[in-house]
Coordinates of C-alpha atoms in Angstrom, one line a residue:
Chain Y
X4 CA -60.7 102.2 -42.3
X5 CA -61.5 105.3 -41.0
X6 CA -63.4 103.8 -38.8
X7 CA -61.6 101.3 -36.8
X8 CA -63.7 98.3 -36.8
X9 CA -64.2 96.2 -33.5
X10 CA -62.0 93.5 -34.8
X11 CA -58.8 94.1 -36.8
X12 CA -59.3 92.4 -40.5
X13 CA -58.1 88.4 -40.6
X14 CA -54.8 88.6 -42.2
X15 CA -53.8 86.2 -45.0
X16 CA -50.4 84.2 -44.5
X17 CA -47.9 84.8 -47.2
X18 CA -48.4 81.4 -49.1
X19 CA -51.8 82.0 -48.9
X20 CA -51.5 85.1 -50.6
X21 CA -48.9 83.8 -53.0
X22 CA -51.7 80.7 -53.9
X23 CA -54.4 83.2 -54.4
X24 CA -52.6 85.0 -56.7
X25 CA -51.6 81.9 -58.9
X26 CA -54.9 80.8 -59.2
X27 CA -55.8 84.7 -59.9
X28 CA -53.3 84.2 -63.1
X29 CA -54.6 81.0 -64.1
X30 CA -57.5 81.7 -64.4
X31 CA -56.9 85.0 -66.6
X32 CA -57.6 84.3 -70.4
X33 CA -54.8 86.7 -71.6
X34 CA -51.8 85.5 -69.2
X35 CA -51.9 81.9 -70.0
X36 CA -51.2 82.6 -73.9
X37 CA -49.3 85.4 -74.9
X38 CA -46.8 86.3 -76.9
X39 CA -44.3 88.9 -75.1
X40 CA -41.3 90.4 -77.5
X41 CA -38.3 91.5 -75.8
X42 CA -34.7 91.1 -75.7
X43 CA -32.7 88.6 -73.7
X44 CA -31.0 89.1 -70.9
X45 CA -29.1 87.3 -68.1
X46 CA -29.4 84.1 -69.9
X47 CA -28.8 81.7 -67.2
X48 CA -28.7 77.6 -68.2
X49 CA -28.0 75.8 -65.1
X50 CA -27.6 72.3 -65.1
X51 CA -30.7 71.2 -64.6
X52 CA -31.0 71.8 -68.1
X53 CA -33.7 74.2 -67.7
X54 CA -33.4 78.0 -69.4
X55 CA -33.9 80.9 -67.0
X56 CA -33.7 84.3 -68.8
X57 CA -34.8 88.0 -68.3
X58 CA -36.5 89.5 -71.3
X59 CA -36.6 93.4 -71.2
X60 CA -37.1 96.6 -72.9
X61 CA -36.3 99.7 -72.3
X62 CA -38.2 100.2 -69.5
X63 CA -39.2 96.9 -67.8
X64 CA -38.1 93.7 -67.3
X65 CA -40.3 89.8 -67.1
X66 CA -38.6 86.5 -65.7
X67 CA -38.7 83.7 -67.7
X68 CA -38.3 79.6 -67.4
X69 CA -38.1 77.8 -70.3
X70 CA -38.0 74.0 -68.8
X71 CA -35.6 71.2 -70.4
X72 CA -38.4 69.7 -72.6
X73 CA -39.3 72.7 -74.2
X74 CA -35.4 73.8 -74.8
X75 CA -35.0 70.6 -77.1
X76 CA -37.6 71.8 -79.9
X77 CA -36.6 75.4 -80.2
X78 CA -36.0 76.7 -83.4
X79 CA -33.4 79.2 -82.4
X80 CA -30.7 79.1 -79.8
X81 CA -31.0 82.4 -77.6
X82 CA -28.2 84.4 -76.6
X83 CA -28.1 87.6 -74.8
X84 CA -29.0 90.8 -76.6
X85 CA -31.3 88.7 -79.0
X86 CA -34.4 90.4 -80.1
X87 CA -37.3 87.4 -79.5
X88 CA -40.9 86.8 -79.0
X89 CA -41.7 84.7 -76.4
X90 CA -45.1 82.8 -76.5
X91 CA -46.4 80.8 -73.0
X92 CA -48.3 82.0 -70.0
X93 CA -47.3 84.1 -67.1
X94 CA -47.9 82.4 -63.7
X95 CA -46.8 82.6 -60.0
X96 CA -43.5 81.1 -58.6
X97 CA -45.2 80.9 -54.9
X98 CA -41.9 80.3 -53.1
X99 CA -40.5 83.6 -53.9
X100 CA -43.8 85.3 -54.8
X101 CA -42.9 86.2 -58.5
X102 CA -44.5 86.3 -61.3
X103 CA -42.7 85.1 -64.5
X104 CA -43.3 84.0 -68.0
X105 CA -43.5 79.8 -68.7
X106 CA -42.4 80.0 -72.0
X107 CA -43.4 77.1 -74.7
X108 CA -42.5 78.9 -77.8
X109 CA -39.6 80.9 -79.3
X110 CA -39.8 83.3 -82.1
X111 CA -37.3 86.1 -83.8
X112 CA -38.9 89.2 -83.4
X113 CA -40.6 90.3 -86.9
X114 CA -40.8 86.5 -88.2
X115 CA -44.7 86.3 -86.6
X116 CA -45.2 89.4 -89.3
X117 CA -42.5 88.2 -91.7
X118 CA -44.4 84.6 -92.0
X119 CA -48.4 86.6 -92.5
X120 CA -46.7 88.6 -94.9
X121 CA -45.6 85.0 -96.5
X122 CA -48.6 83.3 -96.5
X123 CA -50.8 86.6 -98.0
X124 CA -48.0 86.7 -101.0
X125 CA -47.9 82.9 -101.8
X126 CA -52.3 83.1 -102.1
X127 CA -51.9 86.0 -104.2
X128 CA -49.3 85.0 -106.5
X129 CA -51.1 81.3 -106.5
X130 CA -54.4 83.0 -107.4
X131 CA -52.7 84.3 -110.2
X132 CA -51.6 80.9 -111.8
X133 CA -47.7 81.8 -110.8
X134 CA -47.3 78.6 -109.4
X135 CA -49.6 76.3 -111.2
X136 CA -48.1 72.7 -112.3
X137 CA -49.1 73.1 -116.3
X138 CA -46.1 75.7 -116.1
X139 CA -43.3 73.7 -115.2
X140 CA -41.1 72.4 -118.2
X141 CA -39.2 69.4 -118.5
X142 CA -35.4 69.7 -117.5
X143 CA -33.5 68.6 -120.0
X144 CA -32.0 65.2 -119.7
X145 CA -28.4 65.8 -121.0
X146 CA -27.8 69.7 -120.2
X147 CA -24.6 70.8 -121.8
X148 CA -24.6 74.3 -120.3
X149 CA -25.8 75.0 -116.4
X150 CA -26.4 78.2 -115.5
X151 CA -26.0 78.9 -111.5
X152 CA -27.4 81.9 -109.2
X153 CA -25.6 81.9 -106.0
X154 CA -23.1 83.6 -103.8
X155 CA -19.3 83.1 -105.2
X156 CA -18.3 82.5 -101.7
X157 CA -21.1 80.1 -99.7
X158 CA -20.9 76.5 -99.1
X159 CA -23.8 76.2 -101.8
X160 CA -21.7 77.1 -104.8
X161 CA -19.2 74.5 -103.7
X162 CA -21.5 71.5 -103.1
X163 CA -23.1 72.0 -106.3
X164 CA -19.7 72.0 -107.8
X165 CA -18.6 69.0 -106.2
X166 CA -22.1 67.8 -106.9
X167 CA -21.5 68.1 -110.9
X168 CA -17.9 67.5 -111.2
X169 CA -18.7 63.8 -109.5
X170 CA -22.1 63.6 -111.4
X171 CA -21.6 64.9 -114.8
X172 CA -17.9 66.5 -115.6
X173 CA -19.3 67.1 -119.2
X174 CA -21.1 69.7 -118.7
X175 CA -20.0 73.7 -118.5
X176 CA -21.2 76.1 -115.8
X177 CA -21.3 79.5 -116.0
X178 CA -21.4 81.4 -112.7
X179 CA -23.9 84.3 -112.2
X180 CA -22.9 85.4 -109.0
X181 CA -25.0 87.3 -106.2
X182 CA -25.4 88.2 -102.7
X183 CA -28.4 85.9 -101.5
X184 CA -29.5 87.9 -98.1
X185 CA -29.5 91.5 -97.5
X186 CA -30.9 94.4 -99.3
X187 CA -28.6 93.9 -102.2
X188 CA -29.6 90.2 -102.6
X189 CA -33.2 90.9 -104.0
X190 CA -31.6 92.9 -107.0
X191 CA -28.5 90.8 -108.0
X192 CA -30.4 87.5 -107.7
X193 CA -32.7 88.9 -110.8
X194 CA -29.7 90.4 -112.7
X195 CA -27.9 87.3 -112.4
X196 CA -31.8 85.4 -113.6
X197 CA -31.7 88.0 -115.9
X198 CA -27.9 87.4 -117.5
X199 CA -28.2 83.8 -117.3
X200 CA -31.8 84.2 -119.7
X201 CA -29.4 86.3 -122.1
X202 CA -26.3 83.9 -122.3
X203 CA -26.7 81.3 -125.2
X204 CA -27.0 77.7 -125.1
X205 CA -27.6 77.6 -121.4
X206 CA -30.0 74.1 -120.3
X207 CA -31.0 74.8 -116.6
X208 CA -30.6 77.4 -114.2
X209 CA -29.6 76.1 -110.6
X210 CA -30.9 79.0 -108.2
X211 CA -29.3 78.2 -104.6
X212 CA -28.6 78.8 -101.1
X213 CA -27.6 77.2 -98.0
X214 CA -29.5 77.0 -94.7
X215 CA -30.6 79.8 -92.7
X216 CA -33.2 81.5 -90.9
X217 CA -36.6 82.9 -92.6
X218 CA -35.0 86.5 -92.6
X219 CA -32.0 84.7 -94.0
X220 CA -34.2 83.6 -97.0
X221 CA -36.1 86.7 -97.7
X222 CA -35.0 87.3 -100.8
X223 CA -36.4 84.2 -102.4
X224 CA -40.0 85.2 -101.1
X225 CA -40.0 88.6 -102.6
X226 CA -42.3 88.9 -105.3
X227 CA -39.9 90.0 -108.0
X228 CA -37.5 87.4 -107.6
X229 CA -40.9 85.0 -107.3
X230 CA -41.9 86.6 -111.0
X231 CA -38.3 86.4 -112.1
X232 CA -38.4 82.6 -111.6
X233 CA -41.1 82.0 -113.1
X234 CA -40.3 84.2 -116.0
X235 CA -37.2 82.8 -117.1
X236 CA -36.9 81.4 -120.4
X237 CA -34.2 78.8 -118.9
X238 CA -35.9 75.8 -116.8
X239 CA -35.0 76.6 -113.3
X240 CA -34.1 74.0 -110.3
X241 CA -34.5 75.6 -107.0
X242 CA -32.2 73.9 -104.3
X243 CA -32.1 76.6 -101.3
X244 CA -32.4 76.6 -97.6
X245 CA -33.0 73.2 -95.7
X246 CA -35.3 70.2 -96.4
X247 CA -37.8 72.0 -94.4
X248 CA -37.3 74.9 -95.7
X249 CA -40.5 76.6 -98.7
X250 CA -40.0 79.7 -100.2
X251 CA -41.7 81.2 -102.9
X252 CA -39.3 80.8 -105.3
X253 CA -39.3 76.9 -104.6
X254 CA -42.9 77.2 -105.5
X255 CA -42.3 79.0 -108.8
X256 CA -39.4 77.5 -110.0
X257 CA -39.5 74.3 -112.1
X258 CA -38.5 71.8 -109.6
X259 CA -37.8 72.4 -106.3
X260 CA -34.6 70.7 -104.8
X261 CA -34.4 70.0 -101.0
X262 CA -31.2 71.6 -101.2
X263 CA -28.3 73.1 -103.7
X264 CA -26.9 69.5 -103.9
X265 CA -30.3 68.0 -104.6
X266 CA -30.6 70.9 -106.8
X267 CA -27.5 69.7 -108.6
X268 CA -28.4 66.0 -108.4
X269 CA -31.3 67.0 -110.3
X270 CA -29.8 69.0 -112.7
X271 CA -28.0 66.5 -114.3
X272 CA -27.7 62.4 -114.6
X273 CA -25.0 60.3 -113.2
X274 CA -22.0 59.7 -115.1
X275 CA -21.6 56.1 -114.2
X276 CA -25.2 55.5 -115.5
X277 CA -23.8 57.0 -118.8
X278 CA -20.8 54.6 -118.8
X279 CA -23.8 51.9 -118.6
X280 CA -25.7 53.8 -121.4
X281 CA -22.7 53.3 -123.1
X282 CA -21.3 50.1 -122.7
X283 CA -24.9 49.2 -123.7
X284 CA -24.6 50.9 -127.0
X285 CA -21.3 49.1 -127.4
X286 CA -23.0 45.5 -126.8
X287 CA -26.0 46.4 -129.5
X288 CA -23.2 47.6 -131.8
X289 CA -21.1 44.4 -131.8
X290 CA -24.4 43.0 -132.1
X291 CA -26.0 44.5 -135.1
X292 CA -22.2 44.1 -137.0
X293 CA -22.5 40.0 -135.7
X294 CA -25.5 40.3 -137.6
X295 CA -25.2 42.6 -140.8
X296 CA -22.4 40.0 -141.3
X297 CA -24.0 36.6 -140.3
X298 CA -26.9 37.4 -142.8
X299 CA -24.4 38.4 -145.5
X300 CA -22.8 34.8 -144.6
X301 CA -26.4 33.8 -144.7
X302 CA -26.9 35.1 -148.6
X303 CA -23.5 34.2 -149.2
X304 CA -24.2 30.2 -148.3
X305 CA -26.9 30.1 -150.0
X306 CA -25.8 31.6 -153.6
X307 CA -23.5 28.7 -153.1
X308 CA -25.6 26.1 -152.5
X309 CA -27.9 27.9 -155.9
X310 CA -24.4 27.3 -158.0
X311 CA -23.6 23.8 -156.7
X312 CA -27.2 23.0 -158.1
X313 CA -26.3 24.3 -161.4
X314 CA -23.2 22.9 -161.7
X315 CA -22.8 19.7 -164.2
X316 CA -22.1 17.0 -161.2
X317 CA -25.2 18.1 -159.7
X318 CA -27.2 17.3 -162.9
X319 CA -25.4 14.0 -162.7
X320 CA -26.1 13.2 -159.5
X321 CA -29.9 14.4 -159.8
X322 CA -29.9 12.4 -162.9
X323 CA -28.6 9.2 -161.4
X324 CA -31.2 9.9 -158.6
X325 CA -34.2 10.7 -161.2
X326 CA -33.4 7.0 -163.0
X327 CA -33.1 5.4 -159.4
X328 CA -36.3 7.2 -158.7
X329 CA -37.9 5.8 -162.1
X330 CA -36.3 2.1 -161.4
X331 CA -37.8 2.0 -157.9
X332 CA -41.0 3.1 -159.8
X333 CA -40.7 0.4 -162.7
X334 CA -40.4 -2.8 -160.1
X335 CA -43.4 -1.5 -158.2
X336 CA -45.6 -1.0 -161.3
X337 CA -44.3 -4.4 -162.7
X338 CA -44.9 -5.6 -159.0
X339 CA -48.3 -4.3 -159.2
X340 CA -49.6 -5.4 -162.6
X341 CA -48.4 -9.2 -162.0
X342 CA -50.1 -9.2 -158.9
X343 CA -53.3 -7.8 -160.6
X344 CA -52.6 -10.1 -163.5
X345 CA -52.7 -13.0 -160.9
X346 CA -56.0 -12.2 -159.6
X347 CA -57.6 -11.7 -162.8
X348 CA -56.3 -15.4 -163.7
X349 CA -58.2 -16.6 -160.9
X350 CA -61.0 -15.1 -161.5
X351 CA -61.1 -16.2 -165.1
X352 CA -60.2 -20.1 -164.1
X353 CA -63.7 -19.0 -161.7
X354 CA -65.8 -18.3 -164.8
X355 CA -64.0 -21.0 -166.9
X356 CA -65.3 -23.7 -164.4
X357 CA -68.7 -21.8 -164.8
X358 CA -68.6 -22.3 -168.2
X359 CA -67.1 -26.2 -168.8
X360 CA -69.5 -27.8 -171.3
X361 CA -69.1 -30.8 -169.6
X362 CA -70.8 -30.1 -166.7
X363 CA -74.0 -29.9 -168.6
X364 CA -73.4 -33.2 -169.6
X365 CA -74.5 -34.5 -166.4
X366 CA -78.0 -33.2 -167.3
X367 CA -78.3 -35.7 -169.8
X368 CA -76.7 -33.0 -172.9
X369 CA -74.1 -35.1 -175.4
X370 CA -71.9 -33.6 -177.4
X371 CA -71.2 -35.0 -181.3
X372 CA -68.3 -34.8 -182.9
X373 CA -67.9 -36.3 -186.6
X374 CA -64.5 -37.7 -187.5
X375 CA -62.5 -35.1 -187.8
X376 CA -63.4 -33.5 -183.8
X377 CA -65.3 -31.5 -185.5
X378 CA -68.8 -30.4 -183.1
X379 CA -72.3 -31.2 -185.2
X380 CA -74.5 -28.7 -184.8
X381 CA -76.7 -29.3 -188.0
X382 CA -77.5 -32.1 -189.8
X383 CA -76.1 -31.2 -193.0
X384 CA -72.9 -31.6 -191.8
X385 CA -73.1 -35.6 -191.7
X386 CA -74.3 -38.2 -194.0
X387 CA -75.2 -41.9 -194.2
X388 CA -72.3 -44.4 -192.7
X389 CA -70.4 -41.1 -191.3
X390 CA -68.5 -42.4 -187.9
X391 CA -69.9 -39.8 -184.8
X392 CA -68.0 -40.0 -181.2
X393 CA -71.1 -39.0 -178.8
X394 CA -69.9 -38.2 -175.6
X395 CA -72.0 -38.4 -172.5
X396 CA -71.1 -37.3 -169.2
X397 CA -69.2 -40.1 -168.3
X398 CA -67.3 -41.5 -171.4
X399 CA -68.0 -41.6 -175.5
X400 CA -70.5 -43.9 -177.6
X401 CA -68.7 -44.5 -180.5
X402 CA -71.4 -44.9 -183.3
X403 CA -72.8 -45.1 -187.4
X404 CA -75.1 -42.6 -189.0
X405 CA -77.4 -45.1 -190.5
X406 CA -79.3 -43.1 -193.3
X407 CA -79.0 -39.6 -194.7
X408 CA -80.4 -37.3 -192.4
X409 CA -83.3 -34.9 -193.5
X410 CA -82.9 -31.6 -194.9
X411 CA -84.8 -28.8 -192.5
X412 CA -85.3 -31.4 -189.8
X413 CA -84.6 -30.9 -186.8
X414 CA -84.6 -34.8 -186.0
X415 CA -80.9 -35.1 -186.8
X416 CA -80.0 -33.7 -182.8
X417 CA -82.6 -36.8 -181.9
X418 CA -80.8 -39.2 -184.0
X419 CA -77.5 -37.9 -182.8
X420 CA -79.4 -38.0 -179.4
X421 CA -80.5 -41.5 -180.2
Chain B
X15 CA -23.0 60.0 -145.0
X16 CA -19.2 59.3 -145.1
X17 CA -18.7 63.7 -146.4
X18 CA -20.6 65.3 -144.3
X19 CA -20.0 63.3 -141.0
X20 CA -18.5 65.9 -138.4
X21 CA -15.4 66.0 -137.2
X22 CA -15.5 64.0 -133.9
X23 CA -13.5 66.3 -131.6
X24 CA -15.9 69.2 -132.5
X25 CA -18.8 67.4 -131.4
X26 CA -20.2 67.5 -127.9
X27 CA -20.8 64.6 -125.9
X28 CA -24.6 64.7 -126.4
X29 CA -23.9 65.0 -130.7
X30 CA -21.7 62.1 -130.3
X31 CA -24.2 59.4 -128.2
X32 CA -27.2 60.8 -130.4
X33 CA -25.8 59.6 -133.6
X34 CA -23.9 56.5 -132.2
X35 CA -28.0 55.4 -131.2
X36 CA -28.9 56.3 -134.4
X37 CA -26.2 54.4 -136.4
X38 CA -27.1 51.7 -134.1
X39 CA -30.5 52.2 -135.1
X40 CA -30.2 52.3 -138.6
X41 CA -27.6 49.0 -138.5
X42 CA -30.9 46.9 -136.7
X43 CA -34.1 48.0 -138.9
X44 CA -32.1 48.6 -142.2
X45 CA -31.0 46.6 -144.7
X46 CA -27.7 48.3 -146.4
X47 CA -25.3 47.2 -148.1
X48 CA -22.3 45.2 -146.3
X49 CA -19.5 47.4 -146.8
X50 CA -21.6 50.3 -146.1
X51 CA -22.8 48.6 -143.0
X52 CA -18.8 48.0 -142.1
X53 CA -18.4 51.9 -142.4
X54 CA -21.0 52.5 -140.3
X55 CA -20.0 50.0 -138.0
X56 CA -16.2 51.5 -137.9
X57 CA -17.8 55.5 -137.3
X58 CA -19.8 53.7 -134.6
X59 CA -16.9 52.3 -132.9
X60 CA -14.9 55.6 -133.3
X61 CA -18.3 57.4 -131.8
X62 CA -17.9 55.1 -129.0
X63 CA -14.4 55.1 -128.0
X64 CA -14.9 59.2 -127.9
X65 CA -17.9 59.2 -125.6
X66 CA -16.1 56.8 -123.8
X67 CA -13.1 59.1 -123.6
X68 CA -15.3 62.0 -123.1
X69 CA -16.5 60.4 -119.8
X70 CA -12.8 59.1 -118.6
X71 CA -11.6 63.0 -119.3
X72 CA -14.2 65.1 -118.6
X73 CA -13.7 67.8 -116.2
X74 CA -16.0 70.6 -115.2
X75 CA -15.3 73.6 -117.1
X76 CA -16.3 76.9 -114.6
X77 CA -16.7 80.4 -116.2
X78 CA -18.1 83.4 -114.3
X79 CA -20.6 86.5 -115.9
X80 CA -21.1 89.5 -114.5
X81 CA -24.7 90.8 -114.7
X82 CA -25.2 94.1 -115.5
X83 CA -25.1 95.7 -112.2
X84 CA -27.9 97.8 -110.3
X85 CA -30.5 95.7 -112.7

């Protein structure tokens, strides 16, 4: 410039200038994602619905947008004077040549360091077998005694109570209050682990706490309430925070309860399933006495039945059925043998017809008989002038023995034959 | 049995249901004698109109301790 050139230097319009420079932004690695902390000011929310805010220090000051979209998933609700971190990218407003921040993500300050801290705690306690699954115990299914770490005065305390007394109105509960944020809260919540563990009879420890932010639920990350949890002798149900909401504790506790009423639904079983379980009982009761009794009746009827067989009508009666028995018996035998009796007859009249001496007449055979019937079969049974009847097949020759027949010979069939 | 059975109003809720199974238990697999069955039979009944009462009356007893403070 110090020496005036022949032409003045092209100036730049003021949009021009005001694009150049967005683009310059863009195109930076750093500005388009950072994470700026800060408190808020001059918290503006038009009705556009989109958040317009001034985050400062002590010394300087950044304008911020936070459009509608993004408003809807923050975490937090900001309010001036809040100590934040910011997270988005810082660009240029070209109408009125400003740079501000476009913020996509909200943060309270310390929770970025809060949360590393977190995460390095949970892997070394993990690593040490703190939170493995083979440690956690059964709960017990009736608990008669239920210990409870919480704050005598948060909403906590009072669902769970509201949980049990509708649940489970059998059991007793013994208080162990504490403060659950704050400095105090990291040494109370162990006395009261501690004094619960001492106390006898006592089934399952409920340690609870409502909602609230990270910072609100230090105390359950720090690592000797974390050891305290896992070290008591008493199961314990965790129910503290939100759904969402993991501490360590959760992770080294027995059970971990979305909430303190989950906490409490878990402790203990529903009354009206123990009226079931009940009326059950009753039915197998009534049951088992139907039955003691109807086998009884059972023995009973048939000792009865053992006597009436023994008694003297009985014999009678048997008796009478014995000689109907033996009667029925009789007629078939006597049934039986005539029949066989008959066949054999038949067959006998068979060989009888076999046998007639007659029929061998026919072959020319005769048959003598001397006066008396008598058959001749030797010849010393007749003598000379004795009357013989010869029958023939076919009638009888009446006839004369004319001389004494020989001695020895066997003529005497011829003459008879003759 | 009949001697040494506790007193009823001295036994928890959880005493009382244990042996009111058990007597049930006994009165299935068991083979006893029938008056001794009716005894057990009546302790059962008693066992169940207390649990039954237990439940109907029941109300959540609170008590508060103080742990040694500063631990």
């Amino acid at each position: 410039m110090l020496q005036p050139s022949l032409f003045p230097p092209q100036s730049l319009s003021v949009s021009e200038i005001n694009r150049y420079l967005r683009e310059l932004f863009e195109s930076d690695e750093i500005l388009s994602d950072v994470w700026v902390q800060g408190e808020v000011s001059n918290l503006a929310r038009p009705a556009s619905g989109h958040v317009y805010l001034t985050l400062k220090d002590s010394l300087s000051a950044l304008k911020c947008v936070i459009w509608k979209q993004t408003t809807m998933r923050l975490p937090i609700t900001l309010q001036n004077g809040m100590a934040v971190e910011l997270h988005g990218s810082v660009g240029v407003y070209e109408r009125d040549g400003q740079y501000q921040l476009y913020v996509d993500a909200v943060r309270l300050t310390g929770e970025g360091a809060l949360y590393q801290e977190f995460l390095r705690l949970k892997a070394r306690l993990q690593a040490e077998g703190l939170f493995d699954e083979e440690r956690k115990r059964p709960l017990p299914e009736l608990p008669k005694k239920i210990g409870i770490v919480t704050s005598s005065t948060g909403a906590a305390l009072q669902d769970i109570l509201n949980t049990l007394r509708r649940r489970y109105p059998l059991a007793e509960v013994v208080l162990a209050p504490c403060a659950v944020q704050g400095a105090e809260a990291i040494p109370q919540i162990i006395a009261s682990i501690t004094a619960l563990n001492a106390e006898p009879g006592i089934d399952v420890l409920l340690l609870a706490r409502g909602g609230g932010s990270l910072e609100d639920l230090w105390a359950f990350n720090d690592e000797n309430v974390v050891r305290a949890v896992a070290g008591s002798r008493v199961p314990v149900i965790t129910g503290i925070g939100h759904e969402t909401d993991f501490t360590l504790s959760d992770f080294a506790s027995d059970t971990r309860a979305p909430t303190p009423t989950g906490a409490a639904e878990i402790a203990v079983p529903n009354v009206t399933d123990l009226r079931d379980q009940v009326s059950g009982l009753a039915t197998r009761l009534e049951y088992t006495l139907q039955r003691v009794v109807g086998l009884e009746r059972g023995n009973l009827l048939d000792l009865r039945s053992r006597l009436e067989k023994l008694s003297p009508a009985w014999q009678l009666r048997s008796d009478r059925q014995r000689m109907d028995e033996l009667a029925g018996r009789l007629d078939s035998v006597i049934a039986h043998s005539q029949q066989f009796k008959h066949a054999e007859l038949l067959n006998l009249g068979k060989r009888l017809i076999s046998l007639n001496p007659y029929a061998v007449l026919q072959r020319g055979y005769a048959i003598v008989t001397d006066a008396q019937g008598g058959v001749v079969r030797s010849v010393n049974q007749v003598r000379r002038e004795d009357v013989l009847d010869i029958r023939v097949s076919d009638g009888d020759i009446l006839s004369r023995v004319l001389s004494d027949p020989c001695d020895g010979d066997s003529g005497g069939t011829n003459n008879g034959k003759d | 049995m009949a001697k040494t059975e506790p007193q009823l109003a001295d036994m928890t809720y959880e005493q009382a249901f244990k042996e009111l199974e058990g007597i049930i238990e006994s009165l299935e697999t068991e083979q006893k004698p029938l008056e001794e069955s009716l005894k057990i039979y009546e302790r059962g009944q008693l066992l169940l109109q207390y649990c039954t009462a237990l439940l109907d009356q029941a109300d959540l007893r609170i008590r508060q301790v103080n742990p040694a403070p500063g631990e």
